[in-house]
Coordinates of C-alpha atoms and ligand atoms in Angstrom, one line a residue:
M296 CA 1.2 28.9 -24.3
S297 CA 2.8 29.3 -20.9
F298 CA 4.8 27.2 -18.7
Q299 CA 3.4 26.9 -14.8
V300 CA 6.3 28.4 -12.5
A301 CA 6.4 27.2 -8.8
L302 CA 7.7 29.6 -6.2
N303 CA 8.7 27.6 -3.2
F304 CA 8.9 30.3 0.2
E305 CA 11.2 29.9 2.6
D306 CA 8.2 29.3 5.1
G307 CA 7.2 26.6 3.0
I308 CA 4.3 28.4 1.1
T309 CA 4.3 27.8 -2.6
R310 CA 2.6 30.1 -4.8
F311 CA 2.0 28.6 -8.6
I312 CA 2.0 31.2 -11.4
Q313 CA 1.8 31.1 -15.4
C314 CA 4.9 32.4 -17.1
S315 CA 5.3 32.7 -21.0
P316 CA 8.4 31.8 -22.6
D317 CA 9.3 35.9 -23.7
E318 CA 8.7 36.9 -20.0
T319 CA 10.8 36.5 -17.2
V320 CA 9.9 34.9 -13.9
A321 CA 10.4 38.1 -12.0
E322 CA 7.8 39.9 -14.9
A323 CA 5.2 37.0 -14.4
S324 CA 5.7 37.4 -10.6
Y325 CA 5.2 41.3 -10.9
K326 CA 1.8 40.6 -12.6
A327 CA 0.9 38.1 -10.0
R328 CA 1.1 40.7 -7.5
I329 CA 3.9 38.1 -5.8
N330 CA 6.8 40.5 -4.9
I331 CA 10.1 38.0 -4.9
P332 CA 13.2 39.9 -4.0
L333 CA 14.4 42.4 -6.6
D334 CA 16.9 45.3 -6.9
C335 CA 18.5 45.9 -10.4
R336 CA 16.4 43.5 -12.5
D337 CA 19.5 43.6 -14.8
G338 CA 21.1 40.6 -14.0
A339 CA 24.0 42.8 -12.0
C340 CA 23.1 42.5 -8.6
G341 CA 22.4 39.0 -7.1
T342 CA 19.5 40.1 -5.2
C343 CA 16.8 37.8 -6.8
K344 CA 19.1 34.8 -7.2
S345 CA 17.1 31.5 -6.3
M346 CA 17.3 28.0 -6.6
C347 CA 16.1 26.0 -9.9
E348 CA 14.8 22.3 -8.3
S349 CA 12.9 21.4 -11.5
G350 CA 12.6 22.1 -15.2
R351 CA 14.6 23.9 -18.2
Y352 CA 15.6 27.8 -18.8
D353 CA 17.0 30.2 -20.3
G354 CA 19.5 31.6 -17.9
G355 CA 19.7 35.3 -19.8
D356 CA 22.2 37.7 -19.7
Y357 CA 24.0 39.0 -16.5
I358 CA 27.1 39.6 -14.6
D359 CA 29.8 37.2 -13.1
E360 CA 29.0 39.2 -9.6
A361 CA 25.4 38.7 -10.0
L362 CA 25.8 34.7 -10.9
T363 CA 29.2 32.8 -11.3
D364 CA 29.7 30.1 -13.7
D365 CA 29.7 27.5 -10.6
E366 CA 26.4 29.2 -9.2
A367 CA 24.7 28.6 -12.5
A368 CA 26.1 25.2 -12.7
S369 CA 24.8 23.9 -9.2
G370 CA 21.1 25.3 -10.1
L371 CA 21.3 29.1 -8.9
C372 CA 19.6 31.0 -11.5
L373 CA 18.7 34.9 -11.8
P374 CA 14.5 35.1 -11.9
C375 CA 15.1 38.8 -13.2
Q376 CA 16.4 37.3 -16.3
M377 CA 15.6 33.8 -16.6
T378 CA 12.9 32.9 -19.1
P379 CA 11.2 29.3 -18.8
H380 CA 12.0 26.5 -21.6
S381 CA 9.2 23.8 -19.3
D382 CA 7.7 24.0 -15.9
L383 CA 9.8 25.3 -13.4
V384 CA 10.1 24.7 -9.5
L385 CA 12.2 27.6 -7.7
R386 CA 13.3 28.2 -4.1
V387 CA 13.0 31.8 -3.2
P388 CA 15.1 33.4 -0.7
S389 CA 12.5 35.3 0.9
S390 CA 9.1 34.8 3.4
S391 CA 6.1 34.6 1.4
A392 CA 5.1 37.6 3.9
A393 CA 8.0 39.2 2.6
A394 CA 7.1 38.5 -0.8
K395 CA 3.4 40.2 0.1
T396 CA 1.7 36.9 -0.5
A397 CA 0.2 34.1 1.4
A398 CA -1.1 30.7 1.2
A399 CA -4.6 30.1 -0.7
T400 CA -7.5 28.5 1.3
H401 CA -10.1 26.8 -0.9
R402 CA -13.5 25.2 -0.4
A403 CA -13.9 21.5 -0.4
T404 CA -16.6 18.5 0.6
L405 CA -15.9 15.3 1.9
A406 CA -16.6 13.0 -1.1
A407 CA -15.1 9.8 0.3
L408 CA -14.2 7.9 3.7
T409 CA -12.5 4.8 4.1
H410 CA -11.6 3.4 7.4
H411 CA -8.5 1.0 6.3
S412 CA -8.4 -0.1 9.9
A413 CA -8.5 0.6 13.3
T414 CA -5.3 2.9 13.2
T415 CA -5.7 4.7 9.5
V416 CA -8.2 6.3 7.9
E417 CA -8.3 7.9 4.2
F418 CA -10.3 10.3 2.8
T419 CA -11.2 12.3 -0.1
L420 CA -12.2 15.6 -1.0
E421 CA -13.9 17.3 -3.8
V422 CA -12.2 20.7 -4.1
E423 CA -14.8 24.0 -5.6
D424 CA -12.2 25.5 -8.0
R425 CA -9.7 22.4 -8.4
E426 CA -7.7 24.3 -10.7
A427 CA -6.8 27.0 -8.6
L428 CA -5.1 24.4 -6.2
D429 CA -1.9 23.4 -7.6
F430 CA 0.6 21.4 -5.7
L431 CA 4.3 19.7 -6.0
P432 CA 4.1 15.8 -5.1
G433 CA 4.8 15.4 -1.7
Q434 CA 3.4 18.8 -0.2
Y435 CA 1.0 19.3 2.5
V436 CA -2.0 21.6 3.1
N437 CA -3.6 22.6 6.4
I438 CA -7.1 21.1 6.8
A439 CA -9.6 23.2 9.2
V440 CA -11.6 20.5 11.5
P441 CA -15.2 20.7 10.7
G442 CA -16.8 21.7 14.4
T443 CA -13.8 22.9 16.1
D444 CA -11.6 25.8 16.0
Q445 CA -8.5 23.9 14.9
A446 CA -6.5 22.8 11.8
R447 CA -4.2 19.8 11.1
S448 CA -1.6 19.5 8.0
Y449 CA -2.0 16.5 6.1
S450 CA 0.3 15.7 3.2
F451 CA -1.6 14.9 -0.5
S452 CA -1.7 11.2 -1.3
S453 CA -3.1 12.2 -4.7
G454 CA -1.3 13.4 -7.2
P455 CA -1.2 16.7 -8.7
G456 CA -3.0 15.6 -12.1
Q457 CA -6.1 14.1 -10.3
Q458 CA -9.2 15.8 -9.8
R459 CA -9.9 14.8 -6.0
I460 CA -7.5 15.0 -3.2
S461 CA -7.0 12.5 -0.8
F462 CA -5.3 12.4 2.8
L463 CA -4.0 9.5 4.7
V464 CA -4.8 9.6 8.8
R465 CA -3.4 7.9 11.4
T466 CA -6.0 7.9 14.2
V467 CA -5.2 8.7 17.6
D468 CA -7.2 8.7 20.7
G469 CA -8.1 12.3 21.6
G470 CA -7.4 13.9 18.3
A471 CA -9.4 16.4 16.6
M472 CA -9.2 14.9 12.9
S473 CA -9.6 11.2 14.1
G474 CA -12.5 12.2 16.5
Y475 CA -14.2 13.9 13.2
L476 CA -13.3 11.2 10.8
T477 CA -14.3 8.5 13.0
D478 CA -17.5 10.0 15.2
R479 CA -18.8 12.8 12.7
A480 CA -17.8 13.0 9.5
R481 CA -20.4 12.7 6.6
I482 CA -20.1 12.9 2.8
G483 CA -20.9 16.2 2.0
D484 CA -19.3 17.8 4.7
R485 CA -17.5 21.2 4.0
L486 CA -14.0 21.4 4.8
D487 CA -11.6 24.3 4.3
V488 CA -8.0 23.6 2.6
T489 CA -5.4 26.3 3.1
G490 CA -2.1 25.8 0.9
P491 CA 0.2 23.9 -0.6
M492 CA 3.3 23.9 1.8
G493 CA 6.4 22.7 2.6
S494 CA 9.7 21.9 0.5
F495 CA 9.1 18.1 0.9
Y496 CA 8.4 17.0 -2.6
L497 CA 9.6 15.4 -5.8
R498 CA 12.6 16.7 -7.6
D499 CA 13.9 16.0 -11.2
I500 CA 15.1 12.5 -10.9
A501 CA 18.3 12.6 -12.1
R502 CA 19.5 9.6 -11.0
P503 CA 18.0 6.5 -8.7
A504 CA 15.8 7.7 -6.1
L505 CA 15.2 5.5 -2.9
L506 CA 11.6 6.6 -1.2
L507 CA 11.5 5.6 2.4
A508 CA 7.7 5.3 4.3
G509 CA 6.8 5.3 8.2
G510 CA 3.1 4.2 8.8
T511 CA 1.1 6.9 7.3
G512 CA 4.2 8.7 6.0
L513 CA 3.2 6.9 3.0
A514 CA 0.7 9.6 1.6
P515 CA 3.2 11.8 0.1
L516 CA 5.4 9.0 -1.6
L517 CA 1.7 7.8 -3.1
S518 CA 1.4 11.4 -4.6
M519 CA 5.3 11.1 -6.0
L520 CA 4.6 7.7 -8.1
E521 CA 1.1 9.0 -9.0
R522 CA 3.3 11.8 -10.6
L523 CA 5.7 9.6 -11.9
A524 CA 3.3 7.1 -13.4
Q525 CA 2.1 10.2 -15.6
H526 CA 5.7 11.7 -15.9
P527 CA 7.8 7.7 -15.9
A528 CA 11.8 8.5 -14.8
A529 CA 15.0 7.6 -16.7
H530 CA 16.0 5.6 -13.5
P531 CA 14.9 3.0 -10.8
V532 CA 12.6 4.1 -8.2
H533 CA 12.8 1.8 -4.8
L534 CA 10.3 2.4 -2.3
I535 CA 10.6 0.8 1.4
Y536 CA 7.7 0.8 3.5
G537 CA 7.4 0.1 7.0
V538 CA 4.8 0.0 9.6
T539 CA 4.6 -1.2 13.0
T540 CA 1.7 -3.5 13.3
D541 CA -0.3 -5.7 10.1
Q542 CA -3.2 -3.7 10.5
D543 CA -1.2 -0.3 9.8
L544 CA -0.3 -1.5 6.1
V545 CA -2.5 0.2 3.7
H546 CA -2.2 0.5 -0.4
L547 CA 0.2 -2.3 -0.9
D548 CA -2.8 -3.4 -3.9
T549 CA -1.9 0.5 -5.4
L550 CA 1.9 -0.3 -4.7
E551 CA 1.6 -3.7 -6.7
D552 CA -0.6 -1.6 -9.3
Y553 CA 2.6 1.0 -9.5
A554 CA 5.2 -1.4 -10.0
G555 CA 3.2 -3.1 -12.6
F556 CA 3.3 0.0 -15.0
I557 CA 5.7 2.6 -13.6
P558 CA 9.0 1.4 -15.7
G559 CA 12.0 0.6 -13.1
F560 CA 10.0 1.2 -9.9
T561 CA 10.0 -1.7 -7.1
F562 CA 8.8 -1.6 -3.5
E563 CA 9.7 -3.8 -0.1
H564 CA 7.9 -3.4 2.7
C565 CA 8.4 -4.5 6.6
V566 CA 6.5 -4.7 10.1
A567 CA 7.8 -3.9 13.2
D568 CA 5.7 -6.5 15.1
A569 CA 7.7 -9.9 15.7
A570 CA 3.9 -11.2 15.6
S571 CA 3.7 -10.1 11.9
T572 CA 2.9 -12.5 9.2
A573 CA 4.7 -10.2 6.8
R574 CA 7.6 -11.6 4.6
N575 CA 10.1 -9.0 6.2
R576 CA 10.0 -7.8 9.9
G577 CA 12.1 -5.5 11.5
F578 CA 12.6 -1.9 10.5
V579 CA 13.2 -0.1 7.0
T580 CA 17.1 0.4 7.8
G581 CA 16.9 -3.8 7.8
L582 CA 16.1 -3.3 4.0
M583 CA 18.8 -0.7 3.3
D584 CA 22.1 -1.7 2.0
A585 CA 24.7 -0.2 -0.1
S586 CA 23.8 -1.3 -3.2
T587 CA 19.6 -0.1 -2.1
L588 CA 21.6 3.3 -1.7
H589 CA 23.2 2.9 -5.0
D590 CA 26.5 3.5 -2.8
G591 CA 25.5 7.2 -2.8
D592 CA 24.6 7.9 -6.4
A593 CA 20.8 8.3 -5.1
D594 CA 18.3 11.0 -4.3
V595 CA 16.7 9.8 -1.0
Y596 CA 12.9 10.9 0.2
L597 CA 11.7 9.6 3.4
C598 CA 8.6 10.6 5.6
G599 CA 8.1 9.2 8.9
P600 CA 8.1 9.9 12.8
P601 CA 11.2 11.6 14.1
A602 CA 13.0 8.6 15.6
M603 CA 12.8 7.1 11.7
V604 CA 14.3 10.0 10.5
E605 CA 17.0 9.5 13.1
A606 CA 17.6 5.9 12.6
V607 CA 17.9 6.5 8.8
R608 CA 20.3 8.5 9.1
E609 CA 22.7 7.0 11.6
H610 CA 22.5 3.8 9.5
I611 CA 23.1 5.6 6.1
A612 CA 26.4 7.4 8.1
G613 CA 27.0 3.9 9.7
L614 CA 27.4 2.5 5.9
G615 CA 29.9 5.4 5.2
I616 CA 27.5 6.7 2.6
A617 CA 26.5 10.1 1.4
P618 CA 23.4 10.1 -0.6
A619 CA 23.4 12.8 -3.6
S620 CA 20.3 14.5 -1.6
F621 CA 18.5 13.5 1.3
H622 CA 14.5 15.1 1.6
Y623 CA 13.1 14.3 4.6
E624 CA 9.5 15.2 6.4
K625 CA 9.0 14.4 9.8
F626 CA 5.2 14.2 11.2
T627 CA 4.2 14.0 14.8
P628 CA 0.2 13.0 15.5
A629 CA -0.9 16.5 16.8
A630 CA -2.6 14.7 19.9
A631 CA 0.9 13.3 20.9
R632 CA 2.9 16.5 20.2
E633 CA 0.5 18.3 22.5
T634 CA 0.8 15.6 25.1
A635 CA 4.4 16.2 25.0
R636 CA 4.2 19.9 25.6
A637 CA 2.1 19.5 28.5
A638 CA 4.7 16.6 29.5
Ligands
FES130 FE1 19.8 41.9 -9.6 FE2 18.4 39.8 -10.6 S1 17.3 41.7 -9.2 S2 20.3 40.2 -10.6

C-alpha cells in the first residue's frame, strides 16, 4: 500500500510521488529523483520545513529548533521525518528547478468539442497515459496550440478521477487557441499538455466554503465540485457564478446536478447585462453578504478576471470580514494581454 503525495513547488509546478506508510516523504522524493530541500535529514535543522495543506500524517521525531509546536499546529511539517497516513498535499519551499524536476509533457488527442455559444467553447482530450497525469482540482496545464508555436494555459474543468480531461475556453478575436478551436480543430488532432501547475487547488474542507466564478473561471470550480461529488465534505459549499451576458452562461445543468447529489452544495448565478433574463442581474458581490461568508468562518476560492478579484476583495473588506482563507486565480485572455502590452 502506498499513498499519493503532491509536491507543490514555489513556481506552481506540482509533482506527484508514491509514499508508503513506513517511509518518509523525503525518502520517497529521493526515490522519485526529486531533490526537495534537505540538510540534516534528522529533524534537527528545519531545512526541509514544508506546509501540509491536505491529509493526515505522523510528524516523526524532531527537535523544537527544527519545528515548534505552534508551527506543527499550523500545518508546517518536516518531510525528512513525516510518514503519511493518507494522501498528502505539501507546499515545498523551493522551485521545481532547484529540486531538479520539471512539469511533464503528455500526449493527448482531441476527443470532443462543444461550442456552447459564440463566446464559450469546451474541449475534451484523451490522454495517452492518463495514469501519469495526476492533478489537484483547480490546477491548470499549458496546452500547445496545434499549427502554431504558442501554448495557452487552461484550468481543468474535469475532476482528477475522470478518465478524459476537459477545458472551458472563452473565445477572443485573434486568440491562438480560439482560432484553432473555431476554425481548424478536428476530432483526433494531437495536442501536447504540460503540467499540472498552480497553487489554486481545493484544500481539505475544514469549514464552510464559498466558491466564486467569473465567466470561464467556472472551470476549476467544476473540477473541485467533481472532487466533492466523489468525496463529500462535512461542511456547506456555496458557489456564486457571474457572467457578462446570458450567452456566457454554461453548465447550469451540471451545477443543478451537483446540487442534487453533493450534500450541502448550493449555488446562485448572476448576469451583469441589464437586458438579461436571469433572476439575478449584477455582479457576484451583489449576492455576497456576511451570512454567505459565515461571518469569516469560510474558505473562499475565486477564479475570474483581475477586476473581479479586486472587486471581491474590496467588497469583503467593506463588510469588515476577514475570511479564514482566500485562494484566487486571476485569468486574462492571452490576446488581451498582448494588446495591453502593445499599448
Ligand atoms: Fe533537517 Fe529535515 S532536513 S529537519
